[in-house]
Amino acid sequence: MKFFTRQIRNLLILLIFTVSVSACGDTSKSEAKPNAPLVKWSEDITLEQIVTQSQDNFKKWYTTVGKDNYSSQSLEVFVQPGIDAELQDKLFAPLQDEISTLGNFGPKKYTIFVSKNKKWIIDKARELKGNYKNQNNPCGVEDPSNNLEGCAEGNVIYLLIHDEQNIKGDPHPLAVVAHEYFHLVQDSLLISNPNTRDDKSVPAWLIEGSADWIGLTFYHNHYGINYVDARSAYSQLGVPTAVSNKLSDYLINDKNFLYPYTIGRSAVELIVAFSGMEGLLNIFKLTGETGNFAAAFETSTGISLTSFYDYFEKVRSKIGISEVFKHVVCGENIAIDQVGGNCANTSNSNPKNNQNHIPTTRLEDASEGQSCSGHTGVITTTAAGEKLLCKVESDGNTHWIKAP
């Protein structure tokens, strides 16, 4: 038997008809705009400018393409009996807006399971005799310390509710459904190249950062809450590695190693502020078409991936991100002041070696600007204690530069 709340039944109806643009919420509640206009990829920015411009660009996109960017889809929703009906309404309401604008980018058929525990989902999936991805282990290891867990697997979204009372009014879990649906959109755009998802060529900071930003944005717009307040609540997760490293370190989604959500969302705010929603979506679309993430990124944003990484580090303090205090070296996340030594002294069996392997050595006579042929990618410590990195320049020559 299928269990539908009033809101979910409405959602199914809305999948047949175009949703009015008014669903995007009261735009009169937007944050005040700074006086100075933004110059694309300028370092002269403020957090207020970036947040305001990214939200404004989202709303422009919503009003110009939202009404025509939507078609009927097949959706099944299965909800465990006893889950609070008001909570279900709040969880699914922002999804209506998201489907109305991103529906044509997402899968044509998908399923959502909502439960208080994994066992109910496993039993329900078996009862339905469906072929749902990871249906015997939805969302991996269950973490009851989270009020709500969500994950997107193929064309299915699993939601595990651990604490109904603490979820209400908290923008973090209430934005989860829209967050997970955007993962389905990402998969659909990348489907032509299966090697472009998650731990492969598309970095985790973009996969999770864009889903986080989308989820929070639809929640903010639907309920008319202050985006900055919701953003702050999202960022106060107390995760030690949320902003500890350079953006370029957040390549794989391993929450126990590096947490890509918070810093990734800030990076996506920059992308949307300067390149609009079209730019963000085109990164995934072109990566799916070509299999070349770096080229797709540059075409979509007007800045190369390498330059964007450099730009982010220059402005990170201006957009509320703390200074770097850790760095991935030889597959381990090490405090900056402890970087050094040789990879042989670290855990080379760590699978993250292939993601960000930066060997270190000690060449006491090395100096900044000096040629470093034969040591490409090596970090060294000089006799004076200065850390240098051997970098390949645009002309193909290698020189020692100050290590990041």
mmCIF file of N, CA and C in Angstrom, residues 89-158:
data_model
loop_
_atom_site.group_PDB
_atom_site.id
_atom_site.type_symbol
_atom_site.label_atom_id
_atom_site.label_comp_id
_atom_site.label_asym_id
_atom_site.label_seq_id
_atom_site.Cartn_x
_atom_site.Cartn_y
_atom_site.Cartn_z
ATOM 1 N N ASP A 89 4.643 17.764 5.121
ATOM 2 C CA ASP A 89 4.303 18.941 4.316
ATOM 3 C C ASP A 89 5.523 19.855 4.170
ATOM 4 N N LYS A 90 6.219 20.116 5.286
ATOM 5 C CA LYS A 90 7.363 21.018 5.257
ATOM 6 C C LYS A 90 8.528 20.437 4.460
ATOM 7 N N LEU A 91 8.689 19.124 4.540
ATOM 8 C CA LEU A 91 9.782 18.486 3.812
ATOM 9 C C LEU A 91 9.590 18.566 2.306
ATOM 10 N N PHE A 92 8.341 18.367 1.860
ATOM 11 C CA PHE A 92 8.104 18.230 0.435
ATOM 12 C C PHE A 92 7.706 19.522 -0.277
ATOM 13 N N ALA A 93 7.304 20.547 0.476
ATOM 14 C CA ALA A 93 6.856 21.779 -0.178
ATOM 15 C C ALA A 93 7.923 22.409 -1.078
ATOM 16 N N PRO A 94 9.191 22.595 -0.619
ATOM 17 C CA PRO A 94 10.193 23.183 -1.516
ATOM 18 C C PRO A 94 10.472 22.326 -2.742
ATOM 19 N N LEU A 95 10.217 21.014 -2.646
ATOM 20 C CA LEU A 95 10.460 20.130 -3.782
ATOM 21 C C LEU A 95 9.518 20.464 -4.939
ATOM 22 N N GLN A 96 8.308 20.919 -4.633
ATOM 23 C CA GLN A 96 7.384 21.319 -5.685
ATOM 24 C C GLN A 96 8.012 22.403 -6.562
ATOM 25 N N ASP A 97 8.599 23.420 -5.900
ATOM 26 C CA ASP A 97 9.234 24.509 -6.634
ATOM 27 C C ASP A 97 10.401 23.991 -7.465
ATOM 28 N N GLU A 98 11.185 23.091 -6.871
ATOM 29 C CA GLU A 98 12.373 22.586 -7.559
ATOM 30 C C GLU A 98 12.005 21.795 -8.803
ATOM 31 N N ILE A 99 11.002 20.939 -8.686
ATOM 32 C CA ILE A 99 10.590 20.143 -9.841
ATOM 33 C C ILE A 99 10.029 21.042 -10.934
ATOM 34 N N SER A 100 9.360 22.124 -10.530
ATOM 35 C CA SER A 100 8.768 23.016 -11.529
ATOM 36 C C SER A 100 9.819 23.707 -12.381
ATOM 37 N N THR A 101 11.048 23.830 -11.862
ATOM 38 C CA THR A 101 12.102 24.525 -12.608
ATOM 39 C C THR A 101 13.179 23.593 -13.137
ATOM 40 N N LEU A 102 13.460 22.515 -12.411
ATOM 41 C CA LEU A 102 14.548 21.621 -12.802
ATOM 42 C C LEU A 102 14.046 20.268 -13.304
ATOM 43 N N GLY A 103 12.729 20.122 -13.384
ATOM 44 C CA GLY A 103 12.158 18.837 -13.751
ATOM 45 C C GLY A 103 12.683 18.253 -15.046
ATOM 46 N N ASN A 104 12.851 19.089 -16.060
ATOM 47 C CA ASN A 104 13.318 18.580 -17.353
ATOM 48 C C ASN A 104 14.785 18.174 -17.331
ATOM 49 N N PHE A 105 15.524 18.627 -16.321
ATOM 50 C CA PHE A 105 16.923 18.214 -16.192
ATOM 51 C C PHE A 105 17.049 16.903 -15.419
ATOM 52 N N GLY A 106 16.028 16.584 -14.629
ATOM 53 C CA GLY A 106 16.085 15.417 -13.762
ATOM 54 C C GLY A 106 15.561 14.163 -14.425
ATOM 55 N N PRO A 107 15.520 13.055 -13.679
ATOM 56 C CA PRO A 107 15.038 11.781 -14.232
ATOM 57 C C PRO A 107 13.541 11.835 -14.503
ATOM 58 N N LYS A 108 13.088 11.050 -15.434
ATOM 59 C CA LYS A 108 11.662 11.022 -15.769
ATOM 60 C C LYS A 108 10.873 10.138 -14.809
ATOM 61 N N LYS A 109 11.579 9.267 -14.109
ATOM 62 C CA LYS A 109 10.914 8.384 -13.158
ATOM 63 C C LYS A 109 11.804 8.246 -11.926
ATOM 64 N N TYR A 110 11.233 8.456 -10.751
ATOM 65 C CA TYR A 110 12.008 8.313 -9.532
ATOM 66 C C TYR A 110 11.084 8.011 -8.359
ATOM 67 N N THR A 111 11.688 7.583 -7.269
ATOM 68 C CA THR A 111 10.954 7.113 -6.094
ATOM 69 C C THR A 111 11.549 7.736 -4.834
ATOM 70 N N ILE A 112 10.685 8.035 -3.862
ATOM 71 C CA ILE A 112 11.126 8.563 -2.575
ATOM 72 C C ILE A 112 10.582 7.681 -1.460
ATOM 73 N N PHE A 113 11.471 7.248 -0.573
ATOM 74 C CA PHE A 113 11.086 6.510 0.621
ATOM 75 C C PHE A 113 11.331 7.402 1.839
ATOM 76 N N VAL A 114 10.343 7.479 2.735
ATOM 77 C CA VAL A 114 10.476 8.261 3.964
ATOM 78 C C VAL A 114 10.178 7.338 5.138
ATOM 79 N N SER A 115 11.141 7.209 6.041
ATOM 80 C CA SER A 115 10.981 6.245 7.119
ATOM 81 C C SER A 115 11.716 6.702 8.372
ATOM 82 N N LYS A 116 11.379 6.060 9.487
ATOM 83 C CA LYS A 116 12.086 6.320 10.746
ATOM 84 C C LYS A 116 13.286 5.400 10.914
ATOM 85 N N ASN A 117 13.398 4.390 10.063
ATOM 86 C CA ASN A 117 14.513 3.454 10.178
ATOM 87 C C ASN A 117 14.735 2.737 8.849
ATOM 88 N N LYS A 118 15.914 2.175 8.693
ATOM 89 C CA LYS A 118 16.282 1.501 7.453
ATOM 90 C C LYS A 118 15.466 0.228 7.234
ATOM 91 N N LYS A 119 15.123 -0.472 8.309
ATOM 92 C CA LYS A 119 14.423 -1.744 8.175
ATOM 93 C C LYS A 119 13.114 -1.584 7.424
ATOM 94 N N TRP A 120 12.384 -0.495 7.725
ATOM 95 C CA TRP A 120 11.103 -0.307 7.042
ATOM 96 C C TRP A 120 11.315 -0.118 5.539
ATOM 97 N N ILE A 121 12.340 0.636 5.173
ATOM 98 C CA ILE A 121 12.639 0.849 3.753
ATOM 99 C C ILE A 121 13.015 -0.471 3.086
ATOM 100 N N ILE A 122 13.865 -1.237 3.738
ATOM 101 C CA ILE A 122 14.297 -2.522 3.172
ATOM 102 C C ILE A 122 13.098 -3.442 2.962
ATOM 103 N N ASP A 123 12.236 -3.535 3.986
ATOM 104 C CA ASP A 123 11.050 -4.394 3.880
ATOM 105 C C ASP A 123 10.090 -3.889 2.814
ATOM 106 N N LYS A 124 9.926 -2.567 2.740
ATOM 107 C CA LYS A 124 8.997 -1.989 1.765
ATOM 108 C C LYS A 124 9.497 -2.217 0.346
ATOM 109 N N ALA A 125 10.783 -2.051 0.132
ATOM 110 C CA ALA A 125 11.348 -2.266 -1.198
ATOM 111 C C ALA A 125 11.167 -3.718 -1.632
ATOM 112 N N ARG A 126 11.353 -4.637 -0.710
ATOM 113 C CA ARG A 126 11.156 -6.057 -1.037
ATOM 114 C C ARG A 126 9.698 -6.346 -1.341
ATOM 115 N N GLU A 127 8.807 -5.738 -0.562
ATOM 116 C CA GLU A 127 7.368 -5.918 -0.792
ATOM 117 C C GLU A 127 6.968 -5.434 -2.183
ATOM 118 N N LEU A 128 7.558 -4.333 -2.609
ATOM 119 C CA LEU A 128 7.232 -3.753 -3.922
ATOM 120 C C LEU A 128 7.883 -4.528 -5.066
ATOM 121 N N LYS A 129 8.874 -5.346 -4.727
ATOM 122 C CA LYS A 129 9.608 -6.124 -5.725
ATOM 123 C C LYS A 129 10.225 -5.216 -6.779
ATOM 124 N N GLY A 130 10.649 -4.052 -6.318
ATOM 125 C CA GLY A 130 11.302 -3.121 -7.227
ATOM 126 C C GLY A 130 12.792 -3.361 -7.264
ATOM 127 N N ASN A 131 13.460 -2.655 -8.121
ATOM 128 C CA ASN A 131 14.917 -2.769 -8.237
ATOM 129 C C ASN A 131 15.518 -1.416 -7.905
ATOM 130 N N TYR A 132 15.492 -1.079 -6.598
ATOM 131 C CA TYR A 132 15.956 0.214 -6.144
ATOM 132 C C TYR A 132 17.424 0.111 -5.737
ATOM 133 N N LYS A 133 18.229 1.052 -6.201
ATOM 134 C CA LYS A 133 19.655 1.001 -5.928
ATOM 135 C C LYS A 133 19.923 1.053 -4.423
ATOM 136 N N ASN A 134 20.790 0.161 -3.953
ATOM 137 C CA ASN A 134 21.168 0.074 -2.546
ATOM 138 C C ASN A 134 19.971 -0.080 -1.616
ATOM 139 N N GLN A 135 18.931 -0.745 -2.081
ATOM 140 C CA GLN A 135 17.718 -0.879 -1.276
ATOM 141 C C GLN A 135 17.936 -1.731 -0.020
ATOM 142 N N ASN A 136 18.963 -2.555 -0.006
ATOM 143 C CA ASN A 136 19.243 -3.373 1.176
ATOM 144 C C ASN A 136 20.153 -2.677 2.176
ATOM 145 N N ASN A 137 20.661 -1.514 1.815
ATOM 146 C CA ASN A 137 21.509 -0.737 2.721
ATOM 147 C C ASN A 137 21.386 0.745 2.405
ATOM 148 N N PRO A 138 20.176 1.297 2.490
ATOM 149 C CA PRO A 138 19.969 2.708 2.118
ATOM 150 C C PRO A 138 20.769 3.657 2.999
ATOM 151 N N CYS A 139 21.515 4.534 2.365
ATOM 152 C CA CYS A 139 22.319 5.565 3.031
ATOM 153 C C CYS A 139 23.477 5.009 3.852
ATOM 154 N N GLY A 140 23.820 3.756 3.657
ATOM 155 C CA GLY A 140 24.989 3.201 4.337
ATOM 156 C C GLY A 140 24.780 3.085 5.833
ATOM 157 N N VAL A 141 25.816 3.432 6.607
ATOM 158 C CA VAL A 141 25.763 3.304 8.062
ATOM 159 C C VAL A 141 24.811 4.349 8.632
ATOM 160 N N GLU A 142 23.820 3.895 9.370
ATOM 161 C CA GLU A 142 22.823 4.797 9.938
ATOM 162 C C GLU A 142 23.428 5.603 11.083
ATOM 163 N N ASP A 143 23.112 6.900 11.121
ATOM 164 C CA ASP A 143 23.646 7.791 12.153
ATOM 165 C C ASP A 143 22.490 8.478 12.882
ATOM 166 N N PRO A 144 21.991 7.876 13.968
ATOM 167 C CA PRO A 144 20.853 8.443 14.706
ATOM 168 C C PRO A 144 21.133 9.804 15.326
ATOM 169 N N SER A 145 22.414 10.211 15.393
ATOM 170 C CA SER A 145 22.720 11.525 15.957
ATOM 171 C C SER A 145 22.236 12.650 15.047
ATOM 172 N N ASN A 146 22.030 12.356 13.753
ATOM 173 C CA ASN A 146 21.465 13.334 12.829
ATOM 174 C C ASN A 146 19.946 13.296 12.930
ATOM 175 N N ASN A 147 19.323 14.464 12.987
ATOM 176 C CA ASN A 147 17.863 14.499 13.045
ATOM 177 C C ASN A 147 17.243 13.864 11.817
ATOM 178 N N LEU A 148 17.869 14.080 10.679
ATOM 179 C CA LEU A 148 17.361 13.528 9.428
ATOM 180 C C LEU A 148 18.538 13.202 8.513
ATOM 181 N N GLU A 149 18.520 12.026 7.927
ATOM 182 C CA GLU A 149 19.526 11.640 6.951
ATOM 183 C C GLU A 149 18.863 11.478 5.592
ATOM 184 N N GLY A 150 19.557 11.885 4.564
ATOM 185 C CA GLY A 150 19.039 11.715 3.217
ATOM 186 C C GLY A 150 20.139 11.294 2.276
ATOM 187 N N CYS A 151 19.791 10.548 1.254
ATOM 188 C CA CYS A 151 20.766 10.177 0.234
ATOM 189 C C CYS A 151 20.038 9.892 -1.070
ATOM 190 N N ALA A 152 20.722 10.147 -2.166
ATOM 191 C CA ALA A 152 20.191 9.883 -3.501
ATOM 192 C C ALA A 152 20.986 8.734 -4.104
ATOM 193 N N GLU A 153 20.285 7.717 -4.545
ATOM 194 C CA GLU A 153 20.925 6.534 -5.117
ATOM 195 C C GLU A 153 20.243 6.209 -6.439
ATOM 196 N N GLY A 154 20.940 6.503 -7.553
ATOM 197 C CA GLY A 154 20.311 6.244 -8.845
ATOM 198 C C GLY A 154 19.101 7.133 -9.031
ATOM 199 N N ASN A 155 17.906 6.527 -9.138
ATOM 200 C CA ASN A 155 16.665 7.285 -9.293
ATOM 201 C C ASN A 155 15.783 7.183 -8.056
ATOM 202 N N VAL A 156 16.415 7.021 -6.902
ATOM 203 C CA VAL A 156 15.647 6.902 -5.658
ATOM 204 C C VAL A 156 16.261 7.792 -4.586
ATOM 205 N N ILE A 157 15.393 8.381 -3.758
ATOM 206 C CA ILE A 157 15.813 9.183 -2.618
ATOM 207 C C ILE A 157 15.344 8.486 -1.350
ATOM 208 N N TYR A 158 16.271 8.269 -0.417
ATOM 209 C CA TYR A 158 15.941 7.689 0.877
ATOM 210 C C TYR A 158 16.032 8.772 1.944
#
